[in-house]
Each structure stands twice: as structure tokens, then as C-alpha cells.
mmCIF file of C-alpha atoms and ligand atoms in Angstrom:
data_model
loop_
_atom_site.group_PDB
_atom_site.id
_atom_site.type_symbol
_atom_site.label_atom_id
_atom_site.label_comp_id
_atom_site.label_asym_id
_atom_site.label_seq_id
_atom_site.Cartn_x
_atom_site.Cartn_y
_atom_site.Cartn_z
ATOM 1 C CA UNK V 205 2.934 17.273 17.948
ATOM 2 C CA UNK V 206 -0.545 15.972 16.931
ATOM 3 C CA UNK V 207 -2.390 14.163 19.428
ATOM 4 C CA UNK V 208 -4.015 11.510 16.916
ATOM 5 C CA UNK V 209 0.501 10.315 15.843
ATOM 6 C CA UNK V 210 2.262 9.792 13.079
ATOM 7 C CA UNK V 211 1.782 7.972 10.077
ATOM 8 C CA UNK V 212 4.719 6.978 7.537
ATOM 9 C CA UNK V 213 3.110 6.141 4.231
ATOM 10 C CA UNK V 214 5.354 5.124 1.135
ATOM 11 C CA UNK V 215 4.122 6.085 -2.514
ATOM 12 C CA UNK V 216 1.949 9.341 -1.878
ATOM 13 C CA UNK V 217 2.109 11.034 -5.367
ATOM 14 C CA UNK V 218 -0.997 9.186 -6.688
ATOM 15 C CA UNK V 219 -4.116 7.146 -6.066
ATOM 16 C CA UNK V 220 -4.355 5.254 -2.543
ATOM 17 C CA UNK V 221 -1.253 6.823 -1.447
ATOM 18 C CA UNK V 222 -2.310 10.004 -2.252
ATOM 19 C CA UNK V 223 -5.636 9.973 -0.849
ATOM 20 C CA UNK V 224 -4.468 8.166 2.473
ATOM 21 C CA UNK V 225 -1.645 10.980 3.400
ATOM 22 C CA UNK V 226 -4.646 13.722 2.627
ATOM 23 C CA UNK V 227 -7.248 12.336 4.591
ATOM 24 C CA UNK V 228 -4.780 11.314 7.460
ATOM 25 C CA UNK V 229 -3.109 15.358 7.549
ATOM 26 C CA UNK V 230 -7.161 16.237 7.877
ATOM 27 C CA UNK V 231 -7.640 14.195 10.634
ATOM 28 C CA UNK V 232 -4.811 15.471 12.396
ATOM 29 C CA UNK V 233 -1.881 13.149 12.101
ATOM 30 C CA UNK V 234 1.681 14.053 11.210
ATOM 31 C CA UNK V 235 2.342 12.380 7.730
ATOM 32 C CA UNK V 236 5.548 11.434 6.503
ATOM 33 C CA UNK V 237 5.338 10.831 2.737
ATOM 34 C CA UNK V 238 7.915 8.390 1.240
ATOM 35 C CA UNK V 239 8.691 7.774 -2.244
ATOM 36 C CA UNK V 240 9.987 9.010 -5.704
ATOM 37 C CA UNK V 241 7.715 12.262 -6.174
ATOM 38 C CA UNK V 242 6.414 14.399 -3.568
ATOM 39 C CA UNK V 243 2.437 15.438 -4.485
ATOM 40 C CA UNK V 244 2.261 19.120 -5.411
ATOM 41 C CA UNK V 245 -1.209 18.743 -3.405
ATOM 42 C CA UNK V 246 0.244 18.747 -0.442
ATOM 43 C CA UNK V 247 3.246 21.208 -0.655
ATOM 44 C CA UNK V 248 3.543 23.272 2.250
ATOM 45 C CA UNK V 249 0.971 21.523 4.289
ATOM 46 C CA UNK V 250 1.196 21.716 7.944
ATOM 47 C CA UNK V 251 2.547 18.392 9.644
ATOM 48 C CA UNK V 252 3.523 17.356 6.327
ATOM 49 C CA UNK V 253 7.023 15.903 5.288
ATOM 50 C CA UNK V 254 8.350 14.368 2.421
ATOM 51 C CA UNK V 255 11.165 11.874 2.365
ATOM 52 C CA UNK V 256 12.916 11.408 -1.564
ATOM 53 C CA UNK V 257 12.903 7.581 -1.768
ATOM 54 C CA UNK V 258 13.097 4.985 -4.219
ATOM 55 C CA UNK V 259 12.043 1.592 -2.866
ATOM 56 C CA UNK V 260 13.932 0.084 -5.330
ATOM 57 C CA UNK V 261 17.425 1.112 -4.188
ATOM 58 C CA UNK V 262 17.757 -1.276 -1.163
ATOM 59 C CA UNK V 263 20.724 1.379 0.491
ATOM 60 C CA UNK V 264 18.210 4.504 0.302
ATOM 61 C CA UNK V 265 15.532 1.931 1.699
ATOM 62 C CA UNK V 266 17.876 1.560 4.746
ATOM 63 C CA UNK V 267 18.976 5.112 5.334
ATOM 64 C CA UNK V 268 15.482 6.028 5.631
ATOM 65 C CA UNK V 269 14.883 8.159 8.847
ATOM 66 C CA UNK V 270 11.589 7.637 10.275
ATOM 67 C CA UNK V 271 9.818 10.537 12.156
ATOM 68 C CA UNK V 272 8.043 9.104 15.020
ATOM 69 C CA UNK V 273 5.875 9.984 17.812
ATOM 70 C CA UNK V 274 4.430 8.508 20.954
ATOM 71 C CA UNK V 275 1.927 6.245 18.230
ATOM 72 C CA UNK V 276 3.500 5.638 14.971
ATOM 73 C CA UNK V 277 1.579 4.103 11.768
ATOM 74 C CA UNK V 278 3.525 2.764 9.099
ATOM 75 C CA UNK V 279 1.966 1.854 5.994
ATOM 76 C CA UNK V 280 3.805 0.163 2.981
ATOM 77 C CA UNK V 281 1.779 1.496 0.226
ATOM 78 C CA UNK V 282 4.114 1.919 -2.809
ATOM 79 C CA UNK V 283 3.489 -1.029 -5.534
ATOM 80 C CA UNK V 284 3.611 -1.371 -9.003
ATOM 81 C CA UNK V 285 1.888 -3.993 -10.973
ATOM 82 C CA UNK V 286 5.355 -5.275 -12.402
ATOM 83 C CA UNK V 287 5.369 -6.827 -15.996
ATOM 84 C CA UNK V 288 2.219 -8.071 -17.230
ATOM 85 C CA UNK V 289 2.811 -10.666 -19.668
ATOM 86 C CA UNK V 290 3.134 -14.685 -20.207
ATOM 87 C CA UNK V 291 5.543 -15.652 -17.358
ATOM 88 C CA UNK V 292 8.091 -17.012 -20.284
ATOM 89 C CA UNK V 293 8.243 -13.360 -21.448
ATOM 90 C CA UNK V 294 8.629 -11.305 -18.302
ATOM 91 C CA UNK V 295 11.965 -9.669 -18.386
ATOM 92 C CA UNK V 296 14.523 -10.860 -14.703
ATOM 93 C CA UNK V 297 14.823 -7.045 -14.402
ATOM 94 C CA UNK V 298 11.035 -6.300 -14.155
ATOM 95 C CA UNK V 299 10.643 -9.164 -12.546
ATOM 96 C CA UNK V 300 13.477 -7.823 -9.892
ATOM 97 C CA UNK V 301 11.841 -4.374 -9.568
ATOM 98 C CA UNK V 302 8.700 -5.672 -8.793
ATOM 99 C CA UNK V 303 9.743 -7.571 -6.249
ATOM 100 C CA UNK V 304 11.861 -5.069 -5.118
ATOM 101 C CA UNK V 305 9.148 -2.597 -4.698
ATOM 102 C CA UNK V 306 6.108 -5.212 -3.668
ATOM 103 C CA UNK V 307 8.122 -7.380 -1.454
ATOM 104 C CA UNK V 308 11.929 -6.373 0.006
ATOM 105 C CA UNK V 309 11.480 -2.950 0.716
ATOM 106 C CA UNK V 310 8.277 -3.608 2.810
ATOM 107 C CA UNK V 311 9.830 -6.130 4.309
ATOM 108 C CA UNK V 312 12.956 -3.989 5.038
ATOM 109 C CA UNK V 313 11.426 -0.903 6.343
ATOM 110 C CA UNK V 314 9.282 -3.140 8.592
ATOM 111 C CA UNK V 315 11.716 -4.607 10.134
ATOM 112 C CA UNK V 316 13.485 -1.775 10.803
ATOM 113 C CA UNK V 317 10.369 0.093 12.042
ATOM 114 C CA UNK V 318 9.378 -2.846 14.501
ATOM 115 C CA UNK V 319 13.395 -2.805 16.077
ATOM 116 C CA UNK V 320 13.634 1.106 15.893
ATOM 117 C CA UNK V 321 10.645 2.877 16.392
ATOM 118 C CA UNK V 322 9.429 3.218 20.199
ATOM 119 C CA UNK V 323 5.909 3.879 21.497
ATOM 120 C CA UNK V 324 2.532 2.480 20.490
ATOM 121 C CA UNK V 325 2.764 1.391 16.476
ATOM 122 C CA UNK V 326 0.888 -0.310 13.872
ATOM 123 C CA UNK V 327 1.817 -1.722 10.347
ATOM 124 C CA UNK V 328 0.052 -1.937 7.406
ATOM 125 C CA UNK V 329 0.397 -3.203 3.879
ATOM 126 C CA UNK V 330 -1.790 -2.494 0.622
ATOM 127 C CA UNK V 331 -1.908 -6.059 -0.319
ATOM 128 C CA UNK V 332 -4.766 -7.515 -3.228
ATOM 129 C CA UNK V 333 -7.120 -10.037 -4.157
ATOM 130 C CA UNK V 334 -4.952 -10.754 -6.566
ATOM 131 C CA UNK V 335 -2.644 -12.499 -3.705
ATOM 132 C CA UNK V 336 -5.506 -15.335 -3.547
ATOM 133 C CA UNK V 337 -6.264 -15.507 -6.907
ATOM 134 C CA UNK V 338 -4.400 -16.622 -9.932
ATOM 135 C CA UNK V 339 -4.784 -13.659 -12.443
ATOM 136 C CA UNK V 340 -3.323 -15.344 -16.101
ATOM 137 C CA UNK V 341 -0.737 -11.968 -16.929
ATOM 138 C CA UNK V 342 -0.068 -10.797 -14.010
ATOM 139 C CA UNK V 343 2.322 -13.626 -12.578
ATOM 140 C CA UNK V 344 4.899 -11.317 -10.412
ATOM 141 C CA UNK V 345 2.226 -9.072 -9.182
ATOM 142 C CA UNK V 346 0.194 -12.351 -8.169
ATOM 143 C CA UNK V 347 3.830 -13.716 -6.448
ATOM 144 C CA UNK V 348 4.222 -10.111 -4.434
ATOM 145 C CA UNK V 349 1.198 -9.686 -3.267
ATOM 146 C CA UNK V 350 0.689 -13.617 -1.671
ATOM 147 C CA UNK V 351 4.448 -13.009 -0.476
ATOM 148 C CA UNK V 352 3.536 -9.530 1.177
ATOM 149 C CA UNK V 353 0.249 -11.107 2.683
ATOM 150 C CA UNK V 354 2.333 -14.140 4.479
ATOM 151 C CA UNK V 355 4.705 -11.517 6.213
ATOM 152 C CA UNK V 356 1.857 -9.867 7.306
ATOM 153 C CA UNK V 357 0.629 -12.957 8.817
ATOM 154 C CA UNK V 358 3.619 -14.232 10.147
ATOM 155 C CA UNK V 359 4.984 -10.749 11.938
ATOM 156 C CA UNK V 360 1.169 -10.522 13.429
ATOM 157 C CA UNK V 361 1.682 -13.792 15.169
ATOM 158 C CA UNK V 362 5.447 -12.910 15.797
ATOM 159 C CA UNK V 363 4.161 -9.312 17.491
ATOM 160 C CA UNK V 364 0.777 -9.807 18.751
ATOM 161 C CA UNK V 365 0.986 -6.744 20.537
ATOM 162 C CA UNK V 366 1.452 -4.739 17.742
ATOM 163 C CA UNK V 367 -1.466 -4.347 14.622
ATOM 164 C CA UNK V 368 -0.103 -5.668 12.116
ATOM 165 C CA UNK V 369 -2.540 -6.390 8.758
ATOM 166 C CA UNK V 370 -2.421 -6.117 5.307
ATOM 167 C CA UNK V 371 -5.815 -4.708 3.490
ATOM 168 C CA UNK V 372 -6.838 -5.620 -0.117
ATOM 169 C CA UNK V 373 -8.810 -2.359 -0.977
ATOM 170 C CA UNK V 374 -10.584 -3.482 -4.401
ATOM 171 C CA UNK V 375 -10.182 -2.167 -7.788
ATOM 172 C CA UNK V 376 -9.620 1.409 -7.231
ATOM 173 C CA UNK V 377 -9.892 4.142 -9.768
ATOM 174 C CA UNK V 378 -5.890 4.850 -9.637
ATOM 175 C CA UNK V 379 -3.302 5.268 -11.835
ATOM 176 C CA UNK V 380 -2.885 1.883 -11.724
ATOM 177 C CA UNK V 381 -5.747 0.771 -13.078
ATOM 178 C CA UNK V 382 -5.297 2.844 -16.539
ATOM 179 C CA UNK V 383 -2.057 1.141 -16.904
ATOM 180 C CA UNK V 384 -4.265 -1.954 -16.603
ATOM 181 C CA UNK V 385 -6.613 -1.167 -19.266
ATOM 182 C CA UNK V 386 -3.974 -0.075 -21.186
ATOM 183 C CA UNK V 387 -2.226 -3.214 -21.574
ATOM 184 C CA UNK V 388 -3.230 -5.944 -24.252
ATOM 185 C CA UNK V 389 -5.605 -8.986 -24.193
ATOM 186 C CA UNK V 390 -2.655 -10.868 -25.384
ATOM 187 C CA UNK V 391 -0.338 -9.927 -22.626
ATOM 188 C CA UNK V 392 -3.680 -9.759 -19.947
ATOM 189 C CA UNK V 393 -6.663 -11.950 -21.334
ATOM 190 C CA UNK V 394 -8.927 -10.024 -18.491
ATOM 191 C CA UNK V 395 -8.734 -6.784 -19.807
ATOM 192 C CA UNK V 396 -11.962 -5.976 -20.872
ATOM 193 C CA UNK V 397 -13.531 -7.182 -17.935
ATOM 194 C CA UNK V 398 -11.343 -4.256 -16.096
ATOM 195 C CA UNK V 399 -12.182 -1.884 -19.018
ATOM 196 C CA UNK V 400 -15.738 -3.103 -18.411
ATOM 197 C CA UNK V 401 -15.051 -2.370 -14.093
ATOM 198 C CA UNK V 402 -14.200 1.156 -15.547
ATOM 199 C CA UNK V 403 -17.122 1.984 -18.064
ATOM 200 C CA UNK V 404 -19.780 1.012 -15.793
ATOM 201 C CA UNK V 405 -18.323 2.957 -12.628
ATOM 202 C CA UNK V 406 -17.493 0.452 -10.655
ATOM 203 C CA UNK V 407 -14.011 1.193 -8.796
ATOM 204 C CA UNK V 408 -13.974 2.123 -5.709
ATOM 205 C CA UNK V 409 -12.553 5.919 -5.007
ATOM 206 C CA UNK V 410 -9.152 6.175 -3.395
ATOM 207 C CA UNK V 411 -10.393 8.339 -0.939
ATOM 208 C CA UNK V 412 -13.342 5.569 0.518
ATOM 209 C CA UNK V 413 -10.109 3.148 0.897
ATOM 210 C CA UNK V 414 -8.569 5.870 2.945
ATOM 211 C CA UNK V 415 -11.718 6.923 4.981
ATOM 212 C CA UNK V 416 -11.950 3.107 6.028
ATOM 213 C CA UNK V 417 -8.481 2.705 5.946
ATOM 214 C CA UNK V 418 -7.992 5.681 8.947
ATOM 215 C CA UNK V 419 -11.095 3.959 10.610
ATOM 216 C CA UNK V 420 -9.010 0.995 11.341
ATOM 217 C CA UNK V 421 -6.314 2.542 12.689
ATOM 218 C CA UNK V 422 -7.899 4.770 14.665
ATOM 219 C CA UNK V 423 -10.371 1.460 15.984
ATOM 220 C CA UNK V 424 -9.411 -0.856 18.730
ATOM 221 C CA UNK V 425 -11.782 -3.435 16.982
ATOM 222 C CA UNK V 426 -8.994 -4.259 14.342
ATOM 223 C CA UNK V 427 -10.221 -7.257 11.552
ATOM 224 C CA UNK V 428 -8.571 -10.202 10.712
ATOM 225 C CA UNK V 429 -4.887 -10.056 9.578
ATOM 226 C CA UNK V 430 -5.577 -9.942 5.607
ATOM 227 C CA UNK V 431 -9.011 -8.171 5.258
ATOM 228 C CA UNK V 432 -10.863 -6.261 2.107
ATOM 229 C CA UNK V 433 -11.376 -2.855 3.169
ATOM 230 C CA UNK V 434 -14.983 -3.337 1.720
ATOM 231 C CA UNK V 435 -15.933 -4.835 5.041
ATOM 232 C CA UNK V 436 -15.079 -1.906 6.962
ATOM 233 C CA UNK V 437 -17.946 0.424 7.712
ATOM 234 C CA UNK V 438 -16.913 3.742 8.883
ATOM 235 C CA UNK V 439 -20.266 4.530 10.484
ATOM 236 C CA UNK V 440 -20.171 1.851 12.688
HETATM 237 N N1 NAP A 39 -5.649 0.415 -7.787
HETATM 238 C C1 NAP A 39 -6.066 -0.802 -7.494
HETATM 239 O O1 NAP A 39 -7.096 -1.268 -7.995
HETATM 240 C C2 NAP A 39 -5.296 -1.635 -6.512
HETATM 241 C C3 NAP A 39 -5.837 -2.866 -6.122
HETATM 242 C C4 NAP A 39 -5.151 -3.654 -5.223
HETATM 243 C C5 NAP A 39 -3.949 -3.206 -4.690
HETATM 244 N N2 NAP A 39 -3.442 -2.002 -5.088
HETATM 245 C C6 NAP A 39 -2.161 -1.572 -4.482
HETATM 246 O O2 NAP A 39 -2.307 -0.254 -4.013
HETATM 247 C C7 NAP A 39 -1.011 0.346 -3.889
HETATM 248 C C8 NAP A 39 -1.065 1.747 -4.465
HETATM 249 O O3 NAP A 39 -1.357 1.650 -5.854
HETATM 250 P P1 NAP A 39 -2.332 2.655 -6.610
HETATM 251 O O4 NAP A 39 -3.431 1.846 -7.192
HETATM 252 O O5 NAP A 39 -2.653 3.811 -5.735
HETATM 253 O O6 NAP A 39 -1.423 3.056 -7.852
HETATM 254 P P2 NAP A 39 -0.499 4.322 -8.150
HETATM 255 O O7 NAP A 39 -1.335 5.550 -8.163
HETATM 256 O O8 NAP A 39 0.258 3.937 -9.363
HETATM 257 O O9 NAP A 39 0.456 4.395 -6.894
HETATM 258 C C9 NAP A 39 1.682 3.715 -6.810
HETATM 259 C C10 NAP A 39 2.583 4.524 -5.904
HETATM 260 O O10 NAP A 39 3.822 3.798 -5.737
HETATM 261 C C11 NAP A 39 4.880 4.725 -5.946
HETATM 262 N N3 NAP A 39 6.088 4.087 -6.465
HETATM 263 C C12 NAP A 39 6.205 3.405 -7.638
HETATM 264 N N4 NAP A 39 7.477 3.024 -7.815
HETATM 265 C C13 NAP A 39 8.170 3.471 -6.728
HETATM 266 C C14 NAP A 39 9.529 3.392 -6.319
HETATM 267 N N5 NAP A 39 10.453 2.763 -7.073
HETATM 268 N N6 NAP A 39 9.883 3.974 -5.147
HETATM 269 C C15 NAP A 39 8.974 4.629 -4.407
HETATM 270 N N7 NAP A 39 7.659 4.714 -4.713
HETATM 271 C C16 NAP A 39 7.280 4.155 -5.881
HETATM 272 C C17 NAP A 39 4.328 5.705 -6.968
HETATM 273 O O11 NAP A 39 5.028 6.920 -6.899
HETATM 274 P P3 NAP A 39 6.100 7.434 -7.948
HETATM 275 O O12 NAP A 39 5.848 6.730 -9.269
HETATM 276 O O13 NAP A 39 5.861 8.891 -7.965
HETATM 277 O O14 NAP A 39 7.418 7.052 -7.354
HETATM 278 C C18 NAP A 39 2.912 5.883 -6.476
HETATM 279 O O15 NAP A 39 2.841 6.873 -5.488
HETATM 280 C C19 NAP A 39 -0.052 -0.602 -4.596
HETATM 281 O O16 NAP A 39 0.655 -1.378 -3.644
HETATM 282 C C20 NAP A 39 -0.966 -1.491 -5.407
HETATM 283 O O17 NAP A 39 -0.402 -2.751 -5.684
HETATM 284 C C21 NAP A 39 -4.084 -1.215 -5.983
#
């Protein structure tokens, strides 16, 4: 039992997942990874489990068993960025998965975390600018990410004992973000600009989101409900 608790963290086998589960096993939690793929990089870590998940299949979202401790984190991190096209030509079934993934299965897992778990606990969500600002291409991820934001600030006046916040960490060199400069100026007229955010090195590294991120937690000065993980200062 680690004396720092437990943090359940969904979608671990890449970028801000990844790099929050690492740095959060190094500073002596117990991690619970959650999703589809379990990262090689951690395989046979100590305090280190991996729960086979996908978000998208609503029964496996409630059979999840969460291992708690005395002070249990969870953090809904697993996204995807959902069809990127005019809204006439997204597809209802990528439309469904994204808000599958984005929205309900937060949503579920929270609410199941806040009635189950006992103890001390936090929530958090990986939410986005992109919930406060209309991005022309990106219409579900837009939708998801306001609708994951307004939980967040409804369950944080709902539970005011309990830190609840959802963090918008930037444009962060992830997997993600090469699916994003992959995609066509047709389908996403702002491509270049992120191709642009790429060429002249300026994303942010999954691991400074999780070295801020674990500051937070680990803080009893929390920020506001939504914040940009920019403004935290780890140093401080
Ligand atoms: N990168 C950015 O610039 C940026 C900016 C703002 C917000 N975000 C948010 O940050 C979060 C993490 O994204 P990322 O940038 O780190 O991208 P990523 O590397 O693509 O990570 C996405 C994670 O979600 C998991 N996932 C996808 N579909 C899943 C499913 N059906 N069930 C379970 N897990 C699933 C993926 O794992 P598997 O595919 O292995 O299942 C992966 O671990 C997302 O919520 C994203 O919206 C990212």
C-alpha cells in the first residue's frame, strides 16, 4: 500500500495517458491503467495494474472494478478526436463512438466512483480548449469536450468536498496530434496551422502535462474547476 494512494487512469497506452500512469508509479502511487492496450512500458512494474477495457462498450464500462485505497484519484483520460469532417458528413456511428468515449463512459465511471469508492478521492477529466472554442472540422470533438467540461462543473458544485476539475493541457505532442496533421484541409481548414504547432516545436510534452498534472493532485491549493494546465507551476 503506497502512502501517496491510488490513481485510476483510463487510456494509458499512449501520450498523456501514458506519461501520467509513469510519472504517477515514480512518485509512488498505485496506478490502475484502464483501457484497450496495456503499455509494454510498464509491464511488470511494481504497483502497476492493468484493467482490459473498452470505453465504448457501456456493459464492460460498468463491470469495471476499481482498486482503491484510503485516497483514490480517478482520472478520465481516454478520448479520441472522433470524425473530423463537415458536420453534414460525419458518419451517426463515429459520431456515437465519440461520444461514447468523450462523454458516457466518463460520466459512467464517475458516477460510479463518487457512490462506490470510500476514503478521500478526487476526479479529473482531460478536457480542451477546444470545449470553448468553435474549431470548423472538428464538430463532435468540440460537442464532447464542452459536454465533459459542464459535468465537471456541475458534480464540483454537487460534491464540494470532493476535487473535482477538468484540465485542458494544450496541444501536446501525442498520438493524437499526428492524426491531426494527418487529416485534410478540406475535412480540417486549420491544419497547417497544427502542422505549423509541430514544425516549429511548439507542443507541449506529455510528460510536463503529467508533472503539473500530479502537482495538482498532490496540492491542497486546487485551481478553478476547468483550468489549462499551463498555469500550473510545479516549482511553486
Ligand atoms: N494531444 C493533445 O493535443 C490534446 C489536447 C487536448 C486534449 N487532449 C485529450 O487528451 C486525452 C488523451 O489524448 P492523447 O493526446 O494522449 O492521445 P492518444 O495518445 O491518442 O491517447 C488516447 C488514449 O485513449 C485510449 N482509447 C481510445 N479509444 C479507446 C477505447 N475505445 N477504450 C479505451 N481507451 C481508448 C487510447 O488507447 P487505445 O487506442 O490503446 O485503446 C489511448 O491510450 C484525450 O481525452 C484527448 O481528447 C489531447
Amino acid at each position: 500500500m503506497s502512502d501517496k494512494g491510488n490513481i485510476i487512469i483510463t487510456g494509458v497506452s499512449s501520450g498523456i495517458g501514458l506519461a501520467i500512469a509513469k510519472a504517477a508509479l515514480e512518485n509512488g502511487y498505485v496506478v490502475q491503467g484502464v483501457g484497450r492496450n496495456a503499455p509494454e512500458a510498464l509491464e511488470g512494474a511494481d504497483c502497476w495494474s492493468f484493467s482490459a477495457c473498452d470505453l465504448t462498450d457501456l456493459a464492460a464500462v460498468d463491470a469495471l472494478k476499481f482498486q482503491t485505497g484510503a485516497h483514490t484519484i480517478l482520472i478520465n483520460n481516454a478520448g479520441t478526436l472522433g470524425p473530423v469532417v463537415q458536420g453534414e458528413n460525419a458518419m451517426g456511428s463515429d459520431i456515437e463512438a465519440c461520444m461514447l468515449l468523450n462523454v458516457t463512459a466518463p460520466m459512467r465511471l464517475t458516477a460510479r466512483f463518487l457512490k462506490e469508492v470510500e476514503g478521500d478521492k478526487q476526479v479529473y477529466f482531460t478536457g480542451s480548449g477546444a470545449a470553448q472554442y468553435a474549431i470548423p472540422g472538428w464538430s463532435a470533438y468540440c460537442a464532447s469536450k464542452a459536454a465533459i467540461h459542464m459535468y465537471a462543473e456541475v458534480l464540483a458544485q454537487e460534491y464540494p468536498q470532493v476535487p473535482i476539475h477538468a484540465f485542458k493541457p494544450g496541444k501536446v505532442d501525442t498520438p493524437m496530434q499526428a492524426q491531426i496533421r494527418n487529416t485534410t484541409t478540406e475535412n480540417f481548414p486549420s491544419v497547417a496551422h497544427f502542422i505549423e504547432e509541430y514544425e516549429t516545436g511548439n507542443l507541449v510534452k506529455p510528460e510536463t502535462v503529467a508533472e503539473r498534472l500530479l502537482h495538482v493532485i498532490a496540492s491542497d491549493d486546487k485551481p478553478g474547476v476547468v483550468f489549462p494546465i499551463s498555469q500550473i507551476n510545479p516549482t511553486s
